[in-house]
Coordinates of C-alpha atoms in Angstrom, one line a residue:
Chain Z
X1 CA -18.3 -27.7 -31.5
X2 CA -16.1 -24.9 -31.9
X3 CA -17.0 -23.4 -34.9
X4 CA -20.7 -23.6 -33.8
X5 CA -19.7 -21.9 -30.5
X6 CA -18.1 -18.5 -31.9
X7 CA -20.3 -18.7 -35.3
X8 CA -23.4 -17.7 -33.1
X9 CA -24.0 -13.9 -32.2
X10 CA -24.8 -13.8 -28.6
X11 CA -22.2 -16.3 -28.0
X12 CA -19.6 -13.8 -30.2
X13 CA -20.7 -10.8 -27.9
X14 CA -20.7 -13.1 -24.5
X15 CA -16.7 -13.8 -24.9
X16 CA -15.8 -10.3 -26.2
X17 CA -17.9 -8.9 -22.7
X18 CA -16.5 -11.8 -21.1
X19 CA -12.8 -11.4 -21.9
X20 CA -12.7 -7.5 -21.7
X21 CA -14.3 -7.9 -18.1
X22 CA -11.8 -10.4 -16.8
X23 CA -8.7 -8.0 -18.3
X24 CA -10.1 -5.3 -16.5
X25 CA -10.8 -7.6 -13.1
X26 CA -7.8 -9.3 -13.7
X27 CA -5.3 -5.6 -12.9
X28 CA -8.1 -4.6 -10.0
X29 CA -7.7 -8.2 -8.5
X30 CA -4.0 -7.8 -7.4
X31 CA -4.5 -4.6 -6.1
X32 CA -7.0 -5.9 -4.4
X33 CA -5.5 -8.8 -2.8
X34 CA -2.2 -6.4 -2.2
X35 CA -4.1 -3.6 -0.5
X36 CA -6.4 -6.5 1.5
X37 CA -9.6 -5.0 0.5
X38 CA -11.4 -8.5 -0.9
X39 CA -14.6 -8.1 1.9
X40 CA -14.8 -4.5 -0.1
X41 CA -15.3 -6.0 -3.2
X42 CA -17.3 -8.3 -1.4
X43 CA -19.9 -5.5 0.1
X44 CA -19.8 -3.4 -3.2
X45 CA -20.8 -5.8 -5.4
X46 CA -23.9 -6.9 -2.5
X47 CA -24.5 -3.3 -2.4
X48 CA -25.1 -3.1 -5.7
X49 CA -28.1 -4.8 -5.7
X50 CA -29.8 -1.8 -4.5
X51 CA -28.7 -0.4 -7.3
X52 CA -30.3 -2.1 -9.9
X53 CA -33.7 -1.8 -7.9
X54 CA -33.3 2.2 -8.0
X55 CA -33.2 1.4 -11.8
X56 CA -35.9 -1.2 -12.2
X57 CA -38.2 1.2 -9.7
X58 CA -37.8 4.2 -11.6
X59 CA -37.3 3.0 -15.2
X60 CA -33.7 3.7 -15.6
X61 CA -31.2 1.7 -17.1
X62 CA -30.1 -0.5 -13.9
X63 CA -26.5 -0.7 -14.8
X64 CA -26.4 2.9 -14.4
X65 CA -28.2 3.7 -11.3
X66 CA -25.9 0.7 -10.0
X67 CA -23.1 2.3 -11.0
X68 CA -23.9 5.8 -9.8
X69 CA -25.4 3.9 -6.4
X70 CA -21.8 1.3 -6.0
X71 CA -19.9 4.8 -6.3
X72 CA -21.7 6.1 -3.5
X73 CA -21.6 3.2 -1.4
X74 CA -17.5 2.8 -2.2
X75 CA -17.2 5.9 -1.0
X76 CA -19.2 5.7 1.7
X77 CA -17.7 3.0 3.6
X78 CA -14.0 4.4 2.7
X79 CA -14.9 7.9 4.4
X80 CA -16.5 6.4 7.6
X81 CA -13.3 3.9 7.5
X82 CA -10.8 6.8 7.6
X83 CA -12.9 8.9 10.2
X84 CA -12.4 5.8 12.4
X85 CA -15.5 6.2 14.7
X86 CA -16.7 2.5 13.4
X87 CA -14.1 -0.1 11.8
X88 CA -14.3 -0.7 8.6
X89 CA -15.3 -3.8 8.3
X90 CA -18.4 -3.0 10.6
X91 CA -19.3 -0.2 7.9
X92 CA -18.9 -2.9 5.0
X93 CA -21.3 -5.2 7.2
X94 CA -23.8 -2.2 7.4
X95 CA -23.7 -0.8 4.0
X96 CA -23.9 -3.9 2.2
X97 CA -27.0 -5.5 3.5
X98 CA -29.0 -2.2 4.1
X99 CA -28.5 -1.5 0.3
X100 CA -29.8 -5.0 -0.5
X101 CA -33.0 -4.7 1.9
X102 CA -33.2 -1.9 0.3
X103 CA -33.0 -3.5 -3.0
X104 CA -35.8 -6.2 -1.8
X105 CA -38.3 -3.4 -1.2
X106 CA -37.7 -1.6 -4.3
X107 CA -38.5 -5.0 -6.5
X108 CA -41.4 -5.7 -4.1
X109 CA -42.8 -1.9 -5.1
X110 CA -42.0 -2.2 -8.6
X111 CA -45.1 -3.4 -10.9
X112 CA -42.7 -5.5 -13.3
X113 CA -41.8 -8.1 -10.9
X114 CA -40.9 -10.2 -13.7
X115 CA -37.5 -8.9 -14.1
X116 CA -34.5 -11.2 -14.8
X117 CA -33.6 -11.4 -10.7
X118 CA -31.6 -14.1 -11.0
X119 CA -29.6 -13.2 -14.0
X120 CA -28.3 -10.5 -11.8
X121 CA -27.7 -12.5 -8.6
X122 CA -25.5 -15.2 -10.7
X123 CA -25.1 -13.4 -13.9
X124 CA -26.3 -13.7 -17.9
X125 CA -23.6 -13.1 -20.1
X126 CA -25.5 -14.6 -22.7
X127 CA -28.4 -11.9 -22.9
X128 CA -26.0 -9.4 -23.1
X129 CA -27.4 -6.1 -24.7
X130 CA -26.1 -3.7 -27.2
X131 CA -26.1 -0.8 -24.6
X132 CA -23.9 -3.2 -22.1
X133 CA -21.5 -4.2 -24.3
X134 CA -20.7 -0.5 -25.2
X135 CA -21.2 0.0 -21.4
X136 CA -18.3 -2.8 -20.8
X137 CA -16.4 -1.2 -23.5
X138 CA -16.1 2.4 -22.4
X139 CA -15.5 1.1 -18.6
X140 CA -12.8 -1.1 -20.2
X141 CA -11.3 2.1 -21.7
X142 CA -11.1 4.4 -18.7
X143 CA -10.4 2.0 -16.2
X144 CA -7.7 0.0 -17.5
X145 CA -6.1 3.8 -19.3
X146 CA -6.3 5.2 -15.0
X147 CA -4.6 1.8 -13.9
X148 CA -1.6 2.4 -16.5
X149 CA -1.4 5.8 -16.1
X150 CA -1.3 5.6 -12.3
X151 CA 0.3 2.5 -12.3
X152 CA 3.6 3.9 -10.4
X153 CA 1.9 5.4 -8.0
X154 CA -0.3 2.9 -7.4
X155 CA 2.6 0.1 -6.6
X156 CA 4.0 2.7 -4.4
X157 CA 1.3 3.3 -2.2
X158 CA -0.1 0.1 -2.3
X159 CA 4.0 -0.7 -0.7
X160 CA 3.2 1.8 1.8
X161 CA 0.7 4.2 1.6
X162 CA 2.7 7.0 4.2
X163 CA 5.5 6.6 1.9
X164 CA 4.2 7.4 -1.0
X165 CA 2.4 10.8 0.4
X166 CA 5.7 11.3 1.4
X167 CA 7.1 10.8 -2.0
X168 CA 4.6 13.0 -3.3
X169 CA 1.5 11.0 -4.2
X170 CA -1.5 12.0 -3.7
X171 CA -2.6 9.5 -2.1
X172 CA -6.4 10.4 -0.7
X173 CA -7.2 11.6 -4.6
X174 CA -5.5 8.2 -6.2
X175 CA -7.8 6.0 -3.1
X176 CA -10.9 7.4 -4.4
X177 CA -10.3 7.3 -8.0
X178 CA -9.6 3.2 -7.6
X179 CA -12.7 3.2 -5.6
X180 CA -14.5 4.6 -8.1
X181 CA -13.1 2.2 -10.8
X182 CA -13.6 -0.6 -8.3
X183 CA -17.4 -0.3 -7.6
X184 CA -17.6 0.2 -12.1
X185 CA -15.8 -2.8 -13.1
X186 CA -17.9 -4.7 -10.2
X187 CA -21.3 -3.3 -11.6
X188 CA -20.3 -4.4 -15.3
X189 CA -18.9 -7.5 -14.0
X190 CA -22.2 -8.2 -12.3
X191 CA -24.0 -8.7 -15.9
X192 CA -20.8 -11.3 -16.6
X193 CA -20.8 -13.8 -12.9
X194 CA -23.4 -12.1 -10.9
X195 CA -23.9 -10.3 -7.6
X196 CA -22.9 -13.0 -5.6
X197 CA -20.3 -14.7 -7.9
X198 CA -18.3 -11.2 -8.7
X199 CA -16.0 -11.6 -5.2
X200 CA -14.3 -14.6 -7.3
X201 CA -12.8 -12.2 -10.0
X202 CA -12.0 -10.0 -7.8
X203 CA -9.9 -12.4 -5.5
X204 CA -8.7 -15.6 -7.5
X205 CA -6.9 -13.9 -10.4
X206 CA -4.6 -11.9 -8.3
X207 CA -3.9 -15.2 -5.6
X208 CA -3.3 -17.0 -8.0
X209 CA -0.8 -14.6 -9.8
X210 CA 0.7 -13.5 -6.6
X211 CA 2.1 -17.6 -6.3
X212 CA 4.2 -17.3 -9.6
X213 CA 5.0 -13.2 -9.5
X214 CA 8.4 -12.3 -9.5
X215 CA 7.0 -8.4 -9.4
X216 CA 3.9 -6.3 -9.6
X217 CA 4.3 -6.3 -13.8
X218 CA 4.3 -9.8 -13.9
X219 CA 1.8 -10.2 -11.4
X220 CA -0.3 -8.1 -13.1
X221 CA 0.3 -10.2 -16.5
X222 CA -0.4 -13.4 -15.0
X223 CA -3.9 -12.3 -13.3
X224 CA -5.0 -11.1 -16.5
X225 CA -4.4 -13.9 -18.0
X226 CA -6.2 -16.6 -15.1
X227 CA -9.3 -14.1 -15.9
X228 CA -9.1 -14.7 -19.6
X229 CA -8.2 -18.6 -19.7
X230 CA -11.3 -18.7 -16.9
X231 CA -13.4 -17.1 -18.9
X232 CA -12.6 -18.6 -22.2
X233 CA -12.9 -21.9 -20.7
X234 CA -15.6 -21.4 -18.4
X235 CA -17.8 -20.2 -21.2
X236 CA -17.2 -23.4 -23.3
X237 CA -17.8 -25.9 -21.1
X238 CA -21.1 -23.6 -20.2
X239 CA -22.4 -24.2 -24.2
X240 CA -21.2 -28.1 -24.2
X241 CA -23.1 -28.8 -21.1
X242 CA -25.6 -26.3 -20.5
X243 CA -24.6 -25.4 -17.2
X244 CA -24.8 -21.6 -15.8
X245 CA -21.8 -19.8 -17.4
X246 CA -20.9 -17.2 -14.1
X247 CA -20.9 -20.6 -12.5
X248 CA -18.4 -22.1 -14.9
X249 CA -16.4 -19.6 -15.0
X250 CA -15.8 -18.8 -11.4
X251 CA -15.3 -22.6 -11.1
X252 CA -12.8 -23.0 -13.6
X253 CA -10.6 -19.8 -12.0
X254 CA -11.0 -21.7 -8.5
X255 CA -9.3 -25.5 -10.7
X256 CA -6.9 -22.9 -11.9
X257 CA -5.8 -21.4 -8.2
X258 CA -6.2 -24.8 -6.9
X259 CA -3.5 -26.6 -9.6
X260 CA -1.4 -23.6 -9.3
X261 CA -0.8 -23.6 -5.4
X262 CA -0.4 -27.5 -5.8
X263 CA 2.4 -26.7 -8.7
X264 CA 3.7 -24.1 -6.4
X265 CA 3.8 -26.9 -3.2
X266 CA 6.0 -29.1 -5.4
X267 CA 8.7 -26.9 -6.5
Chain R
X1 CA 25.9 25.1 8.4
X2 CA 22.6 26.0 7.7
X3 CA 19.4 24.8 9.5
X4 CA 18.1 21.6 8.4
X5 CA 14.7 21.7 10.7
X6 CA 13.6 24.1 13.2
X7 CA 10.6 23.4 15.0
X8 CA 8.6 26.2 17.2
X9 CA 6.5 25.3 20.2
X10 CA 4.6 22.8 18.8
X11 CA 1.7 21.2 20.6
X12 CA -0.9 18.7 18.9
X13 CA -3.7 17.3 20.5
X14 CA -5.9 14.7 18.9
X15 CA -9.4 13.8 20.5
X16 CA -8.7 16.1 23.3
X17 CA -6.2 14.1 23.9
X18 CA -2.4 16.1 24.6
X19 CA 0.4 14.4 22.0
X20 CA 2.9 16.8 22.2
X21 CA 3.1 20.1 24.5
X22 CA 5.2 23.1 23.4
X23 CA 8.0 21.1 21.5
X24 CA 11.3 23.2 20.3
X25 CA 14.7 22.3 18.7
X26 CA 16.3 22.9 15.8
X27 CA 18.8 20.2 13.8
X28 CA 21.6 21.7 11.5
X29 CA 22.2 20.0 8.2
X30 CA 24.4 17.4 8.3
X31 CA 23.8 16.0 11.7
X32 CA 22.6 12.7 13.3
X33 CA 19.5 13.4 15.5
X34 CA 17.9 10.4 17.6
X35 CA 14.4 10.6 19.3
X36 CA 13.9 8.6 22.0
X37 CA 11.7 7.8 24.3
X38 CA 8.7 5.5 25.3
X39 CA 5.4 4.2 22.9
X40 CA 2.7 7.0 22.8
X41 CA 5.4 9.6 24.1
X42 CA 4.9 10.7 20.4
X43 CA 7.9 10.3 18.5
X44 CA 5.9 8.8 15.4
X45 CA 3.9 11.8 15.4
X46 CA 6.6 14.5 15.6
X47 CA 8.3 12.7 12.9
X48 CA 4.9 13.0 10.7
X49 CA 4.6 16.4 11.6
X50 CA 7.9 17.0 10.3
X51 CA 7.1 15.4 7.1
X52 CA 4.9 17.5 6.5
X53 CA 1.9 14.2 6.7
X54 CA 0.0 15.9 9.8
X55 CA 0.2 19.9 10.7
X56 CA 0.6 20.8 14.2
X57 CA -2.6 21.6 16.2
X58 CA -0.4 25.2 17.6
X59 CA 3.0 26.1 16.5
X60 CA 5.1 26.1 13.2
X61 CA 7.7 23.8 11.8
X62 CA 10.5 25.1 9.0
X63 CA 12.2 22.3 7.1
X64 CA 15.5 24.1 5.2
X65 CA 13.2 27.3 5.7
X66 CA 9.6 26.4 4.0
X67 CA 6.4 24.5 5.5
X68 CA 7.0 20.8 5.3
X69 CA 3.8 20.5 3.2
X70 CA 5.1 23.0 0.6
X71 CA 7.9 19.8 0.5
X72 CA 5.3 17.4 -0.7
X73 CA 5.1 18.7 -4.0
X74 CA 8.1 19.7 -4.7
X75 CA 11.6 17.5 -5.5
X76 CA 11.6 16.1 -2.5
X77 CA 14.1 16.3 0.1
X78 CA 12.9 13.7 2.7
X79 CA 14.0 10.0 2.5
X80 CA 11.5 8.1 4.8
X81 CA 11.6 4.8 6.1
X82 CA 8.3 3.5 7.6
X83 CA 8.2 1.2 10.5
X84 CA 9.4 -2.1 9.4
X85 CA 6.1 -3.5 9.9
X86 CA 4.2 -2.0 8.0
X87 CA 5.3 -3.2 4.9
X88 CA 4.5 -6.5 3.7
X89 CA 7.2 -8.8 4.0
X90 CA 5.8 -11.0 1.0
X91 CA 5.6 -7.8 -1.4
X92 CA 6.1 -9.7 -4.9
X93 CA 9.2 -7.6 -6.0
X94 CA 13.3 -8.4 -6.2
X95 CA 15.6 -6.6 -3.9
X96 CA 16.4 -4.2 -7.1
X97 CA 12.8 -3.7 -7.8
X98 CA 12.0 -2.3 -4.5
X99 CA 15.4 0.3 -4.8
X100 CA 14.2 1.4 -7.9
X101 CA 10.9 2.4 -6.2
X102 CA 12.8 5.1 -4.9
X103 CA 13.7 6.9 -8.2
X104 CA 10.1 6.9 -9.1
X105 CA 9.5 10.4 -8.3
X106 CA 12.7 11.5 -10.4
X107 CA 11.4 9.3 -13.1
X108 CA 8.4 11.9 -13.2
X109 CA 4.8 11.5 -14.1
X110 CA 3.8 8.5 -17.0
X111 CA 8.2 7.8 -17.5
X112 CA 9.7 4.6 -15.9
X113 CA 13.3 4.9 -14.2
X114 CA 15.4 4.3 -17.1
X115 CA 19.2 3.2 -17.8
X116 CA 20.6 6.3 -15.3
X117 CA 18.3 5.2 -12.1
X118 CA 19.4 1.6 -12.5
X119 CA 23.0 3.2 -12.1
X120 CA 21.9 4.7 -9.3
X121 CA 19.8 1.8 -7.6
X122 CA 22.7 -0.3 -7.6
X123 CA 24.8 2.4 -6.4
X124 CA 23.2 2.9 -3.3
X125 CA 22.7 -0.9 -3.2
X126 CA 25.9 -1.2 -2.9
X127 CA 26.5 1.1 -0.2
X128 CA 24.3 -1.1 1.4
X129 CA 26.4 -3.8 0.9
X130 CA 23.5 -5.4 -0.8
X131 CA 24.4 -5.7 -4.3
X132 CA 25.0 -9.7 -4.0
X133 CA 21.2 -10.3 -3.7
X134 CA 19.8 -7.3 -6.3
X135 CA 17.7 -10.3 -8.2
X136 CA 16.4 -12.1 -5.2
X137 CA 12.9 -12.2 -4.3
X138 CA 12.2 -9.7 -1.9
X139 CA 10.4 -11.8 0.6
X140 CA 13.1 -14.5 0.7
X141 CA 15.5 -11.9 2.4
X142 CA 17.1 -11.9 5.8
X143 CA 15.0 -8.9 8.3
X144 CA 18.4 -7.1 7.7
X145 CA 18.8 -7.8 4.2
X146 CA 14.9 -6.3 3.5
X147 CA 15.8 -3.0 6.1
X148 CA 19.2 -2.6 4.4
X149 CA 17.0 -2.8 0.9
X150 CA 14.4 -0.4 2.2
X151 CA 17.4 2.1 3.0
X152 CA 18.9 1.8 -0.5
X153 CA 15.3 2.8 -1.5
X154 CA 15.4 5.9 0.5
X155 CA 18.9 6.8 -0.7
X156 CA 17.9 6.3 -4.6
X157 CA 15.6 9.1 -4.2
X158 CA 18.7 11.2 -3.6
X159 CA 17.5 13.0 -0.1
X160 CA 19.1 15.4 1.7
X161 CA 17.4 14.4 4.8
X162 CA 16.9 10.8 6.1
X163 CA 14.2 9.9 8.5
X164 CA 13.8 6.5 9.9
X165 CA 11.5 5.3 11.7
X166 CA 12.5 2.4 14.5
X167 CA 15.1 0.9 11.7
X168 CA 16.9 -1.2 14.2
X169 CA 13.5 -3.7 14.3
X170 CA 13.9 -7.3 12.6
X171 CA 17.6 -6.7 13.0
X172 CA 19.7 -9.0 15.6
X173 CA 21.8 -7.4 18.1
X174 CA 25.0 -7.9 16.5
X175 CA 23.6 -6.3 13.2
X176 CA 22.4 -3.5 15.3
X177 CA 25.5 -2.0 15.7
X178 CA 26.8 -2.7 12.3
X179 CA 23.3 -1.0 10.7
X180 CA 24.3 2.0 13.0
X181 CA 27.8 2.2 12.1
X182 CA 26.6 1.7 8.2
X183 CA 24.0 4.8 8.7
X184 CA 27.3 7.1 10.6
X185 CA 29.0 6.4 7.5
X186 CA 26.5 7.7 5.0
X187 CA 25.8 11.1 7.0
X188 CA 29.9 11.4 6.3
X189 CA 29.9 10.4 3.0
X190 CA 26.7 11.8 1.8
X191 CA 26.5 14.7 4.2
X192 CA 23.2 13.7 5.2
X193 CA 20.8 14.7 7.8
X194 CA 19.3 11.9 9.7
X195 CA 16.6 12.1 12.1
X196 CA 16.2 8.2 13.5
X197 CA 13.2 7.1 15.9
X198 CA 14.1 4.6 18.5
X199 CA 12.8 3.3 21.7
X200 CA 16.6 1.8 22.5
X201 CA 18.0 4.8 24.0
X202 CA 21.2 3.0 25.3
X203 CA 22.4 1.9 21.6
X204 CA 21.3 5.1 20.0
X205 CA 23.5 7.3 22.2
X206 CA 26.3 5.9 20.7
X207 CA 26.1 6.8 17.6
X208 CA 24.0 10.2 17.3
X209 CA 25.3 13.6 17.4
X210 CA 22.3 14.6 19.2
X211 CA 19.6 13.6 20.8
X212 CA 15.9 14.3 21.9
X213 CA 13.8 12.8 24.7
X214 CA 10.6 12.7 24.3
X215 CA 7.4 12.1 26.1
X216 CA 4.7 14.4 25.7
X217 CA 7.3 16.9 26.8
X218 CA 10.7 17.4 25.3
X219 CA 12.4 16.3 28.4
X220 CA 15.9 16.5 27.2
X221 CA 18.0 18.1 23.3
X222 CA 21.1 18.2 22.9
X223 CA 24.8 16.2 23.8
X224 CA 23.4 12.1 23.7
X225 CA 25.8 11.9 26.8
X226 CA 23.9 13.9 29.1
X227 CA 20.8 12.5 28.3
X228 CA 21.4 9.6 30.3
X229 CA 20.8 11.1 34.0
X230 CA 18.5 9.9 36.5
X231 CA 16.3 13.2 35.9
X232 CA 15.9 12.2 32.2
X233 CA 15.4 8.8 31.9
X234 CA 12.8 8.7 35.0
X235 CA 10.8 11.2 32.6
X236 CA 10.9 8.9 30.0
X237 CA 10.7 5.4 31.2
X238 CA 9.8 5.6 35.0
X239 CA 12.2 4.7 37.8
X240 CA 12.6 1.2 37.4
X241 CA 14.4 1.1 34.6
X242 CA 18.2 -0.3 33.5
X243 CA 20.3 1.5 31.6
X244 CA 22.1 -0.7 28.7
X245 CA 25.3 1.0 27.9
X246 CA 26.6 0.5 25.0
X247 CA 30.5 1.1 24.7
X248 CA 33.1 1.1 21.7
X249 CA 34.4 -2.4 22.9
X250 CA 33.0 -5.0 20.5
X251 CA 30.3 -6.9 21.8
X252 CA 31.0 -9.8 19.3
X253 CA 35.0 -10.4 20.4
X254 CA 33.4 -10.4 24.5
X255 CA 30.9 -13.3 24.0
X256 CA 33.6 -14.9 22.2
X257 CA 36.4 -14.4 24.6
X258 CA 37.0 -17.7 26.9

């Protein structure tokens, strides 16, 4: 089987998108369970639908108007969050299914309703394109080079964010930049799990690595490397047995967490 | 001695709402200030103003001469401790780990604390009498052990002023007054300035040099011991209220005593 399996081209450009998107979801991920902001990642990556319909309605590439339209949305719910008039979660709530209405009307307009709907709602890894591979690629790049390069500050304001502005971080600036990489890697990852599936990178890698961390390095190492093994895996057993391979892959990261926090429990 | 922080009538008011109305003093470096006073009387938010986090809505504030924002971006000068719970007790980090956090801004932009802010970690660890548990997993530290970290953190960054907010929280009685007596020694030993936030204003007047009552108003600056009349503590807290005193006799040898 295995030679088979990486002998074939799609499948050679499914685990090279597939294991640069869980690296880059793998750092995100324990910021993101750190920092609490999971139902975030959550509403982005809904919100994102209504991204892809901007494309599909006016004939742009989707992954870019969904980019571009995640950005806004990221932004969006952080701004009314920190004016504090409506919580944050409220905003999330609103944000997330108004941009997918919004997404449902856009399709509903669009002549070519024969676009591959559900390979965005639970992913397609396997008709990955040219131009989303060198999409995943560049994303790869400047997100994972602005987590490194930031990655002091970052630790100290996800510690405590007063602290850090007090230390000299600017912490506003360094929010809105990992917003901005957050709602990216969620709109690439989108071509990888799907809309719906995407909350699962975001979230197991980084609870599962925060069980075994002994600090924010390792923890980082350790997600990284859930995302990878889940997506090596989880693609595998998708070509053995035909089964959806966002499905498998999210399912194998959940056996992973699961057989961690039992290993953890017996120590 | 030169001025550590002078503040000049300011006032903030946030959603029409008054904070703080016409608040002045002025600490000189090298002294022990406590604020006291009760929650919403706006200790949290002077302390912000006066590191430079919020600016006053009237009035100006001079930390060793120059605008507390100006501070942000400079070597820094403040050491700040934030309320005890707001920092996750299951943070994945050792006890070291955490200090070291505190040399990050020496360390400078894309460089980790090298071989000379490990020295200096475990220094101030050690002040702390902390150095036993440097590799221990944050979270599986005593409330004192983690406060007592979080204070090495603030003294690796080498400030010159120390500002604590509400450190006595998590921390039993009896390692109340040894944390105070551990903080009087370092503003000996490393000339410090601390300015300490606490709503315990029986303890605190112990062991400050000075004191400020606060709510809304600046009710009371100045000698700790005459802080604690009728007229002040009636401003702060209402009239039924009981006055701990807390003396130099040893609480510890009293419970014990037959």
């Amino acid at each position: 089987m295995m030679p088979e399996v990486f002998g074939s081209p799609f499948m050679q450009k499914a685990f090279l998108a597939g294991i640069l998107v869980s690296i880059l979801t793998g750092l995100i991920s324990v910021f993101i369970v750190l920092r609490k902001m999971s139902f975030i990642g959550a509403g982005i990556s809904h919100a994102a639908f209504g991204g892809i319909a901007i494309g599909f309605f006016t004939g742009m590439n989707p992954l870019v108007t969904a980019i571009l339209y995640s950005i806004l949305v990221a932004i969006g719910i952080e701004s009314t969050g920190r004016k504090g008039k409506i919580s944050e979660d409220a905003s999330i709530g609103i944000f997330y299914s108004v941009s997918m209405a919004l997404g449902i009307a856009l399709l509903s307009l669009s002549k070519s309703y024969n676009v591959d709907l559900f390979g965005y709602l639970f992913g397609n890894i396997l008709a990955i394109s040219r131009t989303d591979i060198l999409l995943t690629v560049i994303t790869f790049v400047v997100v994972s080079g602005f987590i490194l390069m930031f990655l002091k500050e970052l630790f100290l304001s996800t510690y405590n964010e007063e602290l850090a502005k007090v230390d000299g971080v600017p912490v506003v600036l360094l929010n809105t930049f990992f917003l901005i990489a957050l709602a990216v890697s969620i709109v690439i990852s989108i071509r990888i799990v799907g809309i719906i599936l995407v909350s699962a990178l975001l979230v197991i890698p980084g609870a599962t690595a925060r069980l075994f961390a002994k600090g924010l390095i390792s923890m980082l190492v350790l997600s990284c490397l859930t995302g990878v093994a889940s997506v090596i895996f989880g693609l595998l057993i998708s070509y053995q047995y035909d089964i959806a391979p966002g499905a498998c892959i999210v399912l194998v990261s959940a056996l992973i967490f699961f057989f961690s926090v039992a290993a953890k429990k017996k120590r | 001695m030169s001025i550590a922080i002078d503040i000049r009538n300011v006032s903030v008011t946030l959603k029409g709402k008054e904070i703080l109305k016409n608040i002045n003093f002025s600490l000189e470096e090298g002294k022990f200030l406590g604020i006291v006073g009760p929650n919403g009387g706006g200790k949290t938010t002077l302390m912000k103003i006066i590191l430079g986090l919020i600016p006053p809505t009237s009035g100006s504030v001079a930390v060793f001469g120059s605008p507390p924002e100006a501070l942000l971006h400079g070597n820094g000068i403040f050491g700040y401790l934030p309320q005890h719970q707001n920092i996750d007790p299951n943070f994945p980090s050792t006890a070291l780990g955490i200090v070291l956090m505190g040399r990050f801004r020496k360390a400078g932009f894309l460089r980790w604390p090298g071989k000379r802010d490990r020295e200096i970690a475990l220094e101030c660890m050690s002040m702390m009498g902390i150095e036993g548990v440097r590799d221990m997993q944050y979270s599986q530290l005593s409330g004192g052990q983690q406060q007592r970290v979080s204070i090495a953190r603030t003294l690796a960054g080498e400030p010159k002023i120390l500002i604590l907010d509400e450190p006595s929280t998590g921390i039993d009685v009896v390692g109340q007054e040894d944390f105070y007596h551990l903080l009087k020694g370092l503003q000996r030993k490393m000339h410090l300035t601390i300015l300490m936030v606490s709503h315990d204003i029986g303890t605190v007047t112990t062991y400050v040099d000075e004191i400020s009552c606060l709510n809304i108003n600046l009710y009371y600056h100045g000698n700790p011991l005459g802080a604690l009349t009728d007229k002040v503590t009636t401003s702060l807290y209402g009239k039924n209220f009981d006055l701990l005193m807390h003396t130099d006799v040893c609480d510890k040898c009293e419970r014990l005593r037959p």
